[in-house]
Amino acid sequence: MSYQYDERVDGPLATHDKATVVAQLQALIPDLPLLHEQEDLRPFECDGLAAYRATPMMVALPDKVEQVEALLKFANAHKIPVVARGAGTGLSGGALPLDKGILLVMARFNRILEVDPEACVARVQPGVRNLAISQAAAPHGLYYAPDPSSQIACSIGGNVAENAGGVHCLKYGLTVNNILKLEILTIDGERITLGSDALDAPGFDLLALFTGSEGMLGIVTEVTVKLLTKPQSAKVLLASFDDVEKAGAAVAQIIGAGVIPGGLEMMDNLAIRAAEDFIHAGYPVDAEAILLCEVDGVESDVREDVACVEALLRAAGATDIRLAKDEAERQRFWAGRKNAFPAVGRISPDYYCMDGTIPRRELPRVLKGIEDLSKEYGLQVANVFHAGDGNMHPLILFDANAPGETERAEAIGARILELCVAVGGSITGEHGVGREKINQMCAQFNSDELTFFHALKAAFDPQGLLNPGKNVPTLHRCAEFGSMHVHHGALPFPELERF
Amino acid sequence: MSYQYDERVDGPLATHDKATVVAQLQALIPDLPLLHEQEDLRPFECDGLAAYRATPMMVALPDKVEQVEALLKFANAHKIPVVARGAGTGLSGGALPLDKGILLVMARFNRILEVDPEACVARVQPGVRNLAISQAAAPHGLYYAPDPSSQIACSIGGNVAENAGGVHCLKYGLTVNNILKLEILTIDGERITLGSDALDAPGFDLLALFTGSEGMLGIVTEVTVKLLTKPQSAKVLLASFDDVEKAGAAVAQIIGAGVIPGGLEMMDNLAIRAAEDFIHAGYPVDAEAILLCEVDGVESDVREDVACVEALLRAAGATDIRLAKDEAERQRFWAGRKNAFPAVGRISPDYYCMDGTIPRRELPRVLKGIEDLSKEYGLQVANVFHAGDGNMHPLILFDANAPGETERAEAIGARILELCVAVGGSITGEHGVGREKINQMCAQFNSDELTFFHALKAAFDPQGLLNPGKNVPTLHRCAEFGSMHVHHGALPFPELERF
């Protein structure tokens, strides 16, 4: 689907003559690689949300902070929008280009500047891959905890922009909980340090404000991350259930017992079968749901926790429980889960990945709601989720070539997210808002709250040049979106009335 | 010392006729208790930073959100400053009143609205005492983790305002890591929800921005906190050292080994003797330093961690190591530490408590710097600190009745904080900036960074009516403070040149 920045609802953008801008930038920053030919721009048309595509006016590939600084000052002076991009693995279209804007690719900032095993921190450039940090820290017995499924490819700068999570964030937190300090450049080229090497910094918490701001407040040029000591031991249990709700109840039991698993993941039958067919992880294809529960720590704790979790799973009605017998099986159990998205990609021409977060107690109610929506819209939905922290990833299966299916997939996706909001949850857990969920932000926040967001945005970027049209909708967009709802004559959350 | 809001450097405040304001407010909100007689105002002259005092124009004691809403709208319309106060236990003067302002006391909002053991959350009003939350959660085996030493008295609203910590925050985080959602009122009386019941909320992280903002962005009317399962077991080790630096090195060893203690506290000889004399905790009065290290979790882990920590302490040169033999001794060990401040109060007419945070590796260097400053200024300094997270509480002993000692105490305090900044640390760990450290904010942040703070403040409170003169200095103030330094003809951090 071609992505159109909508100037009518997202605000006007200045138009520039591409050849002139290219010539000016080349004169200003001669050592800055700049792509502007149509065929060179194609690889940058989309990020991991491949359903939306747009061709950027040009792509800049800096590897020096001075180049970025000069580019931002130039863009600011000429009112040219700038969209930052890391590895381009994002799933919400946060790095979708603008045809009137510069795509600022930070991937070449890929140096690990320092690993300090005593302070348990690493200082890295934003283009460093998530997994590369753990690899660099490994000789010291340390690692970087957040592990998005894309960790082999995604960059730490993108992780900061999206406040990325992963299967271990229940225990170890999101990106915001695992970074200490950021060096950033603002749109007017100022260099600012957010946070500090110490535990807490005085003044307003700009580090947290910036993390997850999706490239709208500035450009990250350096990240100081916390490193953790590698757990001595990690064991994973695979439990089968004949009923999704029983699996959901088991999650509550485990958390309630005070065990904090390193990971606690749930998959439903459709997701199990897709993953098993692809990875041969040894999943029970007849189960209605499985739970993967990992406990980590020192040997003796892990033994005790495994026994405790096993008893709880049994009491919750698990029909089968298996402890990965060795590290190879443990890796295989996780590989099935981590590859669930591409696995679903094999059984459906297209799929659309949701990222709602809900209070854990609402799990059965929301699963039922998704099932009903699935029937209403005639589209299959596979459920894969970080059950422990209530972060759901419903995968909507559709065929973009079948007339109307893309629109139906978008519509059911929106309904699912609105359902998450209605039960007290939120429209994103770890993938961000980006382009994808911008309309649902109107359901999540009222206009007073959005006005604050705009004022904060204006404090950093008064001309609105950094990633416009993403993350935070204009009030105009919400008015349009709201009136669409009225036009359809439906209450936003009819599915809740049944409960 | 009388506290004067300095209109010259902190910005002008409108002057109002007190009788008129009282009459207007009484007419507008008849059920709002309002104190305005001189003798009624005295108890509200200061918070826990008793060295500074001012008499508020009046004190409002609401217990309904509608009263606060109406009061804020009135104050906003008439440009009357509003200073919020919880229990008044803060140590940085964040709740110091303004003689031209209303002191808004939130202490009567003291109801626990809900404890949800399944979701592990509690919804409480802002005036609820920190410890009362844990007491209400105890029947479910749950507790609220942050435990400031003042937890028996301090309120959760004040904890949010100051992003309070405690001896267990190394493992369990600060207030910001332990809350999910805030209901707030802005200065124009708008009700806003920050955060959500879910793990993560989309949009900018206003919850984190608000936490620690010291009453400058809005008034908290409801807090949803996370509750944790009570650890099955907790053991505390008391280790003696004949050298402060060895104790500091032991801290690094423990953290480096991957043990995350529930608490890891250090006290120097002066603090040990004061505490022992007061509490009879059983501390070794001849030791140059002690470390208190608590490990908590399931039985078997704790056993293993105790053995591991004991071995590390021995290797680091501890001269004596004692494991609290029972819960009573464990409580006694902690009582000594938690009462270190009043204990020092017994051996000195006055003391001044600092709250700098430094990277752990700088501990020996900063301790040496404090020792040198102590000699230079002729004032004793007792050191008590959350060693695990680098949060230091040097206590400067002085006599306010001795001419010049108060000024010397303030001066050495400022130098100590600047030293913290110079080694990459920060001027506050958990007590906040308030009035006390407002000048040191000029050392911590440059004018670009402060400009951001002002823009954020303006987004919430354009007229600057919420707690003016605290937390974030005006550029004018920093210019004054900077020129003072030049006037003294000294580099800000000469003590660093020796290293």
Short mmCIF file of C-alpha atoms in Angstrom, two decimals, chain B residues 13-448:
data_model
loop_
_atom_site.label_atom_id
_atom_site.label_comp_id
_atom_site.label_asym_id
_atom_site.label_seq_id
_atom_site.Cartn_x
_atom_site.Cartn_y
_atom_site.Cartn_z
CA LEU B 13 5.14 37.25 41.57
CA ALA B 14 1.86 39.14 41.67
CA THR B 15 0.90 40.59 45.05
CA HIS B 16 -2.58 40.03 46.43
CA ASP B 17 -4.55 41.30 49.37
CA LYS B 18 -4.78 38.30 51.68
CA ALA B 19 -8.18 39.16 53.16
CA THR B 20 -9.67 39.50 49.69
CA VAL B 21 -8.26 36.17 48.51
CA VAL B 22 -9.53 34.42 51.66
CA ALA B 23 -13.00 35.89 51.21
CA GLN B 24 -13.11 34.98 47.53
CA LEU B 25 -11.96 31.42 48.13
CA GLN B 26 -14.40 30.92 51.00
CA ALA B 27 -17.23 32.11 48.81
CA LEU B 28 -16.12 29.96 45.89
CA ILE B 29 -15.40 26.73 47.81
CA PRO B 30 -17.35 26.98 51.09
CA ASP B 31 -16.41 23.47 52.28
CA LEU B 32 -12.65 23.99 51.81
CA PRO B 33 -10.78 24.35 55.14
CA LEU B 34 -8.51 27.38 54.87
CA LEU B 35 -5.94 28.51 57.46
CA HIS B 36 -4.85 32.13 57.33
CA GLU B 37 -4.23 33.32 60.93
CA GLN B 38 -0.56 33.75 61.74
CA GLU B 39 -0.52 31.15 64.55
CA ASP B 40 -2.26 28.55 62.36
CA LEU B 41 0.33 28.99 59.65
CA ARG B 42 3.38 28.34 61.82
CA PRO B 43 3.35 24.50 61.53
CA PHE B 44 3.61 24.87 57.76
CA GLU B 45 6.62 27.18 57.67
CA CYS B 46 9.05 24.50 56.58
CA ASP B 47 9.33 20.89 55.47
CA GLY B 48 12.07 18.43 56.51
CA LEU B 49 14.71 20.98 55.47
CA ALA B 50 14.07 22.94 58.65
CA ALA B 51 16.93 25.34 58.02
CA TYR B 52 14.69 27.32 55.66
CA ARG B 53 11.38 28.85 56.76
CA ALA B 54 8.70 31.05 55.26
CA THR B 55 5.09 31.81 56.17
CA PRO B 56 2.58 30.98 53.44
CA MET B 57 -0.13 33.51 52.61
CA MET B 58 -2.64 30.78 53.48
CA VAL B 59 -2.96 27.01 53.78
CA ALA B 60 -5.68 25.01 52.01
CA LEU B 61 -6.60 21.56 53.31
CA PRO B 62 -8.88 19.96 50.72
CA ASP B 63 -10.09 16.37 50.78
CA LYS B 64 -12.06 16.34 47.53
CA VAL B 65 -10.69 16.51 44.01
CA GLU B 66 -13.38 19.07 43.10
CA GLN B 67 -12.03 21.43 45.77
CA VAL B 68 -8.51 21.19 44.35
CA GLU B 69 -9.85 21.68 40.85
CA ALA B 70 -11.72 24.85 41.83
CA LEU B 71 -8.78 26.16 43.84
CA LEU B 72 -6.36 25.68 40.94
CA LYS B 73 -8.71 27.36 38.47
CA PHE B 74 -9.04 30.28 40.87
CA ALA B 75 -5.28 30.53 41.42
CA ASN B 76 -4.66 30.34 37.69
CA ALA B 77 -7.20 33.07 36.95
CA HIS B 78 -5.75 35.35 39.65
CA LYS B 79 -2.08 34.47 39.07
CA ILE B 80 -1.56 33.22 42.64
CA PRO B 81 1.33 30.78 43.10
CA VAL B 82 0.50 27.33 44.52
CA VAL B 83 2.95 25.14 46.43
CA ALA B 84 1.82 21.54 46.98
CA ARG B 85 2.77 19.70 50.17
CA GLY B 86 2.31 16.08 51.19
CA ALA B 87 3.48 15.05 54.65
CA GLY B 88 6.17 17.73 54.71
CA THR B 89 9.01 15.25 55.29
CA GLY B 90 10.99 16.26 52.19
CA LEU B 91 14.66 17.10 52.74
CA SER B 92 15.32 19.59 49.95
CA GLY B 93 12.73 22.26 50.69
CA GLY B 94 10.48 21.27 47.80
CA ALA B 95 7.41 22.15 49.90
CA LEU B 96 8.76 25.41 51.33
CA PRO B 97 5.88 27.90 51.21
CA LEU B 98 5.80 31.27 49.48
CA ASP B 99 4.58 34.28 51.41
CA LYS B 100 2.71 35.33 48.27
CA GLY B 101 1.30 31.87 47.60
CA ILE B 102 -1.21 29.25 48.69
CA LEU B 103 0.18 26.14 50.36
CA LEU B 104 -1.94 23.25 49.09
CA VAL B 105 -1.73 20.47 51.68
CA MET B 106 -2.79 17.12 50.21
CA ALA B 107 -2.45 15.13 53.45
CA ARG B 108 -6.20 14.62 53.90
CA PHE B 109 -6.40 12.60 50.69
CA ASN B 110 -5.52 9.56 52.75
CA ARG B 111 -7.73 6.77 51.43
CA ILE B 112 -6.56 3.51 49.94
CA LEU B 113 -9.05 3.12 47.11
CA GLU B 114 -8.26 -0.41 45.96
CA VAL B 115 -5.81 -3.24 46.48
CA ASP B 116 -5.92 -5.67 43.56
CA PRO B 117 -3.86 -8.74 44.52
CA GLU B 118 -4.34 -10.38 41.14
CA ALA B 119 -3.00 -7.49 39.13
CA CYS B 120 -0.52 -6.70 41.95
CA VAL B 121 -1.49 -3.04 42.06
CA ALA B 122 -3.00 -0.61 44.55
CA ARG B 123 -4.88 2.58 43.77
CA VAL B 124 -4.38 5.19 46.48
CA GLN B 125 -4.91 8.86 47.19
CA PRO B 126 -1.77 11.02 47.32
CA GLY B 127 -1.83 11.65 51.08
CA VAL B 128 -1.59 7.93 51.93
CA ARG B 129 1.58 7.22 53.88
CA ASN B 130 4.19 5.11 52.12
CA LEU B 131 4.16 2.41 54.82
CA ALA B 132 0.35 2.29 54.90
CA ILE B 133 0.35 0.91 51.36
CA SER B 134 2.52 -2.03 52.38
CA GLN B 135 0.36 -2.56 55.46
CA ALA B 136 -2.80 -2.68 53.35
CA ALA B 137 -1.17 -5.09 50.91
CA ALA B 138 0.34 -7.37 53.59
CA PRO B 139 -2.71 -9.67 53.96
CA HIS B 140 -2.14 -10.63 50.31
CA GLY B 141 1.58 -11.28 50.84
CA LEU B 142 2.38 -8.13 48.84
CA TYR B 143 4.19 -4.87 49.57
CA TYR B 144 5.20 -1.57 47.96
CA ALA B 145 8.96 -1.63 47.42
CA PRO B 146 10.38 1.93 47.70
CA ASP B 147 11.10 2.58 51.36
CA PRO B 148 12.47 6.03 52.19
CA SER B 149 13.76 6.21 55.77
CA SER B 150 10.76 8.47 56.47
CA GLN B 151 8.32 5.83 55.21
CA ILE B 152 6.26 5.79 58.38
CA ALA B 153 5.35 9.45 57.76
CA CYS B 154 6.00 10.45 54.16
CA SER B 155 3.13 10.36 51.66
CA ILE B 156 3.04 8.66 48.28
CA GLY B 157 2.19 11.97 46.58
CA GLY B 158 5.39 13.45 47.97
CA ASN B 159 7.27 10.31 46.91
CA VAL B 160 6.03 10.87 43.35
CA ALA B 161 6.96 14.57 43.47
CA GLU B 162 10.52 13.75 44.57
CA ASN B 163 10.92 10.36 42.86
CA ALA B 164 11.83 8.97 46.27
CA GLY B 165 14.11 5.98 46.77
CA GLY B 166 15.12 4.10 49.89
CA VAL B 167 17.54 1.42 51.04
CA HIS B 168 15.98 -1.15 48.72
CA CYS B 169 15.97 0.86 45.51
CA LEU B 170 19.17 -0.72 44.21
CA LYS B 171 17.20 -3.89 43.54
CA TYR B 172 13.67 -2.58 43.26
CA GLY B 173 14.08 0.84 41.69
CA LEU B 174 12.93 4.36 42.52
CA THR B 175 9.33 5.56 42.73
CA VAL B 176 9.19 5.99 38.93
CA ASN B 177 9.88 2.27 38.50
CA ASN B 178 7.12 1.31 40.93
CA ILE B 179 4.12 3.29 39.73
CA LEU B 180 1.84 2.59 36.80
CA LYS B 181 -0.55 5.48 36.54
CA LEU B 182 -1.22 8.95 37.92
CA GLU B 183 -4.32 11.06 37.93
CA ILE B 184 -3.30 14.69 38.02
CA LEU B 185 -4.81 18.14 37.86
CA THR B 186 -3.04 20.81 35.86
CA ILE B 187 -2.90 24.43 36.99
CA ASP B 188 -5.93 25.21 34.83
CA GLY B 189 -7.90 22.47 36.54
CA GLU B 190 -7.78 19.89 33.76
CA ARG B 191 -7.86 16.25 34.84
CA ILE B 192 -5.24 14.19 33.07
CA THR B 193 -4.28 10.52 33.29
CA LEU B 194 -0.58 9.73 32.90
CA GLY B 195 0.52 6.15 32.22
CA SER B 196 -1.93 3.27 32.17
CA ASP B 197 -2.77 0.00 33.89
CA ALA B 198 -0.71 -1.72 31.23
CA LEU B 199 3.05 -2.12 31.23
CA ASP B 200 3.77 0.59 28.70
CA ALA B 201 1.78 3.53 27.37
CA PRO B 202 2.18 5.00 23.90
CA GLY B 203 3.03 8.60 23.18
CA PHE B 204 5.60 10.52 25.18
CA ASP B 205 6.33 9.14 28.63
CA LEU B 206 4.53 11.80 30.67
CA LEU B 207 4.40 9.52 33.71
CA ALA B 208 8.18 9.52 33.98
CA LEU B 209 8.35 13.22 33.14
CA PHE B 210 5.93 14.02 35.94
CA THR B 211 7.58 11.76 38.52
CA GLY B 212 10.24 13.80 40.29
CA SER B 213 8.97 17.09 38.88
CA GLU B 214 8.55 18.48 42.41
CA GLY B 215 5.09 19.95 42.12
CA MET B 216 5.97 22.11 39.11
CA LEU B 217 3.79 20.41 36.50
CA GLY B 218 0.57 19.58 38.29
CA ILE B 219 -1.07 18.19 41.42
CA VAL B 220 -1.32 14.42 41.90
CA THR B 221 -4.82 13.31 42.91
CA GLU B 222 -4.45 9.53 42.59
CA VAL B 223 -1.58 7.08 42.29
CA THR B 224 -1.65 3.50 41.00
CA VAL B 225 1.37 1.68 42.42
CA LYS B 226 2.82 -1.72 41.63
CA LEU B 227 2.93 -4.23 44.46
CA LEU B 228 5.56 -6.94 44.77
CA THR B 229 5.38 -10.33 46.42
CA LYS B 230 7.09 -10.29 49.80
CA PRO B 231 10.39 -12.15 49.62
CA GLN B 232 10.25 -15.53 51.37
CA SER B 233 13.44 -14.77 53.22
CA ALA B 234 15.76 -11.82 53.86
CA LYS B 235 19.16 -11.95 55.55
CA VAL B 236 21.51 -9.12 56.35
CA LEU B 237 25.28 -9.23 56.70
CA LEU B 238 27.24 -6.61 58.66
CA ALA B 239 30.86 -6.30 57.56
CA SER B 240 33.53 -4.15 59.24
CA PHE B 241 36.46 -2.56 57.47
CA ASP B 242 39.56 -0.76 58.72
CA ASP B 243 39.56 1.41 55.63
CA VAL B 244 36.75 3.19 53.80
CA GLU B 245 38.20 2.51 50.36
CA LYS B 246 38.27 -1.25 51.00
CA ALA B 247 34.57 -1.10 51.81
CA GLY B 248 34.01 0.79 48.55
CA ALA B 249 35.91 -1.86 46.61
CA ALA B 250 33.81 -4.61 48.25
CA VAL B 251 30.69 -2.92 46.89
CA ALA B 252 32.04 -3.16 43.34
CA GLN B 253 32.95 -6.83 43.91
CA ILE B 254 29.46 -7.74 45.11
CA ILE B 255 27.70 -5.97 42.24
CA GLY B 256 30.23 -7.35 39.77
CA ALA B 257 29.53 -10.91 40.93
CA GLY B 258 25.95 -10.56 39.76
CA VAL B 259 24.37 -10.56 43.20
CA ILE B 260 21.70 -7.87 43.38
CA PRO B 261 21.34 -7.16 47.08
CA GLY B 262 18.01 -5.95 48.40
CA GLY B 263 20.05 -3.26 50.16
CA LEU B 264 23.75 -2.39 50.21
CA GLU B 265 24.54 0.44 52.60
CA MET B 266 27.78 1.96 53.87
CA MET B 267 28.50 4.13 56.90
CA ASP B 268 31.78 5.71 57.98
CA ASN B 269 33.19 5.84 61.51
CA LEU B 270 31.52 9.08 62.56
CA ALA B 271 28.12 7.84 61.40
CA ILE B 272 28.69 4.40 62.98
CA ARG B 273 29.48 5.90 66.38
CA ALA B 274 26.53 8.29 66.27
CA ALA B 275 24.11 5.54 65.28
CA GLU B 276 25.46 3.06 67.82
CA ASP B 277 25.24 5.58 70.60
CA PHE B 278 21.60 6.26 69.73
CA ILE B 279 20.18 2.89 68.67
CA HIS B 280 22.58 0.29 70.18
CA ALA B 281 22.36 -1.67 66.97
CA GLY B 282 25.50 -3.64 67.79
CA TYR B 283 27.71 -1.78 65.32
CA PRO B 284 31.52 -2.01 65.69
CA VAL B 285 32.42 1.49 66.89
CA ASP B 286 36.11 1.08 66.01
CA ALA B 287 35.54 0.22 62.37
CA GLU B 288 36.45 2.86 59.80
CA ALA B 289 33.48 1.73 57.73
CA ILE B 290 30.73 -0.83 57.76
CA LEU B 291 28.73 -2.36 54.96
CA LEU B 292 25.22 -3.66 55.47
CA CYS B 293 24.28 -6.10 52.74
CA GLU B 294 20.82 -7.63 52.59
CA VAL B 295 19.90 -10.44 50.23
CA ASP B 296 16.31 -11.50 49.75
CA GLY B 297 14.33 -14.02 47.74
CA VAL B 298 13.42 -17.69 48.11
CA GLU B 299 15.14 -19.59 50.97
CA SER B 300 17.67 -21.49 48.93
CA ASP B 301 18.81 -18.45 46.89
CA VAL B 302 19.29 -16.44 49.98
CA ARG B 303 21.45 -19.15 51.53
CA GLU B 304 23.57 -19.28 48.41
CA ASP B 305 23.81 -15.49 48.06
CA VAL B 306 24.81 -15.09 51.70
CA ALA B 307 27.68 -17.53 51.18
CA CYS B 308 28.74 -15.74 48.02
CA VAL B 309 28.62 -12.25 49.58
CA GLU B 310 30.46 -13.47 52.67
CA ALA B 311 33.30 -14.84 50.55
CA LEU B 312 33.53 -11.59 48.58
CA LEU B 313 33.56 -9.46 51.72
CA ARG B 314 36.32 -11.60 53.20
CA ALA B 315 38.36 -11.37 50.00
CA ALA B 316 37.87 -7.58 50.00
CA GLY B 317 39.49 -7.39 53.43
CA ALA B 318 36.57 -7.22 55.86
CA THR B 319 37.93 -7.52 59.40
CA ASP B 320 34.70 -8.92 60.78
CA ILE B 321 31.51 -10.27 59.20
CA ARG B 322 28.31 -10.98 61.09
CA LEU B 323 25.08 -12.47 59.80
CA ALA B 324 22.05 -11.18 61.69
CA LYS B 325 21.13 -14.29 63.67
CA ASP B 326 17.38 -13.66 63.66
CA GLU B 327 14.73 -11.23 62.45
CA ALA B 328 15.12 -9.08 65.57
CA GLU B 329 18.82 -8.59 64.96
CA ARG B 330 18.16 -7.95 61.28
CA GLN B 331 15.68 -5.19 62.21
CA ARG B 332 18.22 -3.77 64.69
CA PHE B 333 20.96 -3.64 62.04
CA TRP B 334 18.63 -1.70 59.77
CA ALA B 335 17.33 0.52 62.56
CA GLY B 336 20.86 1.84 63.09
CA ARG B 337 21.11 2.79 59.43
CA LYS B 338 17.58 4.16 59.09
CA ASN B 339 18.10 6.36 62.15
CA ALA B 340 21.54 7.59 61.15
CA PHE B 341 20.22 11.09 60.41
CA PRO B 342 18.59 11.72 63.80
CA ALA B 343 21.58 9.99 65.42
CA VAL B 344 23.90 12.55 63.89
CA GLY B 345 21.43 15.19 65.02
CA ARG B 346 22.20 14.13 68.60
CA ILE B 347 25.94 14.75 68.34
CA SER B 348 25.75 18.07 66.54
CA PRO B 349 23.52 21.11 67.11
CA ASP B 350 22.67 21.11 63.40
CA TYR B 351 23.44 19.02 60.38
CA TYR B 352 22.95 19.43 56.71
CA CYS B 353 22.17 16.33 54.63
CA MET B 354 23.55 16.06 51.11
CA ASP B 355 22.20 13.73 48.44
CA GLY B 356 24.70 13.40 45.60
CA THR B 357 24.86 10.45 43.28
CA ILE B 358 28.06 9.29 41.65
CA PRO B 359 29.17 6.45 39.39
CA ARG B 360 30.17 3.64 41.78
CA ARG B 361 33.74 3.54 40.52
CA GLU B 362 34.28 7.15 41.74
CA LEU B 363 33.48 6.31 45.37
CA PRO B 364 37.07 6.32 46.71
CA ARG B 365 37.95 9.53 44.84
CA VAL B 366 34.87 11.38 46.07
CA LEU B 367 35.33 10.18 49.67
CA LYS B 368 38.87 11.53 49.56
CA GLY B 369 37.57 14.81 48.12
CA ILE B 370 34.99 15.13 50.91
CA GLU B 371 37.69 14.47 53.51
CA ASP B 372 39.81 17.27 52.05
CA LEU B 373 36.85 19.67 51.90
CA SER B 374 36.02 18.81 55.51
CA LYS B 375 39.49 19.94 56.55
CA GLU B 376 39.37 23.02 54.33
CA TYR B 377 36.08 24.22 55.83
CA GLY B 378 36.74 23.01 59.37
CA LEU B 379 33.47 21.09 59.57
CA GLN B 380 33.00 17.41 60.31
CA VAL B 381 31.22 15.30 57.71
CA ALA B 382 29.61 11.94 58.50
CA ASN B 383 29.08 9.68 55.51
CA VAL B 384 26.06 7.44 55.14
CA PHE B 385 25.15 6.06 51.78
CA HIS B 386 23.29 3.77 49.50
CA ALA B 387 26.61 2.37 48.30
CA GLY B 388 25.19 -0.06 45.77
CA ASP B 389 23.70 2.66 43.64
CA GLY B 390 26.27 5.35 44.34
CA ASN B 391 23.81 7.58 46.20
CA MET B 392 25.74 9.37 48.96
CA HIS B 393 24.35 11.18 51.97
CA PRO B 394 27.22 13.17 53.48
CA LEU B 395 25.96 14.82 56.68
CA ILE B 396 27.66 18.12 57.39
CA LEU B 397 27.84 18.85 61.11
CA PHE B 398 27.56 22.50 62.15
CA ASP B 399 26.18 24.87 64.75
CA ALA B 400 23.74 27.42 63.37
CA ASN B 401 24.36 29.61 66.44
CA ALA B 402 28.08 29.84 65.78
CA PRO B 403 28.68 32.85 63.57
CA GLY B 404 29.44 31.92 59.98
CA GLU B 405 28.99 28.16 60.41
CA THR B 406 25.68 27.99 58.52
CA GLU B 407 27.26 29.74 55.57
CA ARG B 408 30.32 27.44 55.76
CA ALA B 409 28.01 24.41 55.86
CA GLU B 410 26.13 25.65 52.81
CA ALA B 411 29.38 26.38 51.01
CA ILE B 412 30.95 22.96 51.65
CA GLY B 413 27.64 21.35 50.71
CA ALA B 414 27.69 23.13 47.39
CA ARG B 415 31.30 22.09 46.80
CA ILE B 416 30.46 18.46 47.55
CA LEU B 417 27.61 18.50 45.04
CA GLU B 418 29.76 20.15 42.40
CA LEU B 419 32.33 17.42 43.01
CA CYS B 420 29.63 14.82 42.35
CA VAL B 421 28.76 16.52 39.06
CA ALA B 422 32.42 16.80 38.08
CA VAL B 423 32.96 13.01 38.34
CA GLY B 424 29.92 12.35 36.14
CA GLY B 425 27.34 12.13 38.88
CA SER B 426 24.38 14.24 39.86
CA ILE B 427 23.34 16.60 42.63
CA THR B 428 20.46 14.48 43.85
CA GLY B 429 19.75 10.79 44.18
CA GLU B 430 16.40 10.68 45.88
CA HIS B 431 15.76 13.85 47.90
CA GLY B 432 15.13 16.15 44.97
CA VAL B 433 16.43 19.62 44.13
CA GLY B 434 13.80 21.76 45.81
CA ARG B 435 15.04 25.08 47.08
CA GLU B 436 18.21 23.61 48.49
CA LYS B 437 20.06 22.58 45.36
CA ILE B 438 18.66 25.06 42.89
CA ASN B 439 21.99 26.81 42.38
CA GLN B 440 23.78 23.51 41.86
CA MET B 441 21.38 22.84 38.97
CA CYS B 442 23.36 25.54 37.17
CA ALA B 443 26.46 23.35 37.55
CA GLN B 444 24.58 20.25 36.44
CA PHE B 445 22.93 21.65 33.32
CA ASN B 446 23.89 24.16 30.67
CA SER B 447 21.56 26.87 29.43
CA ASP B 448 20.41 24.84 26.39
#
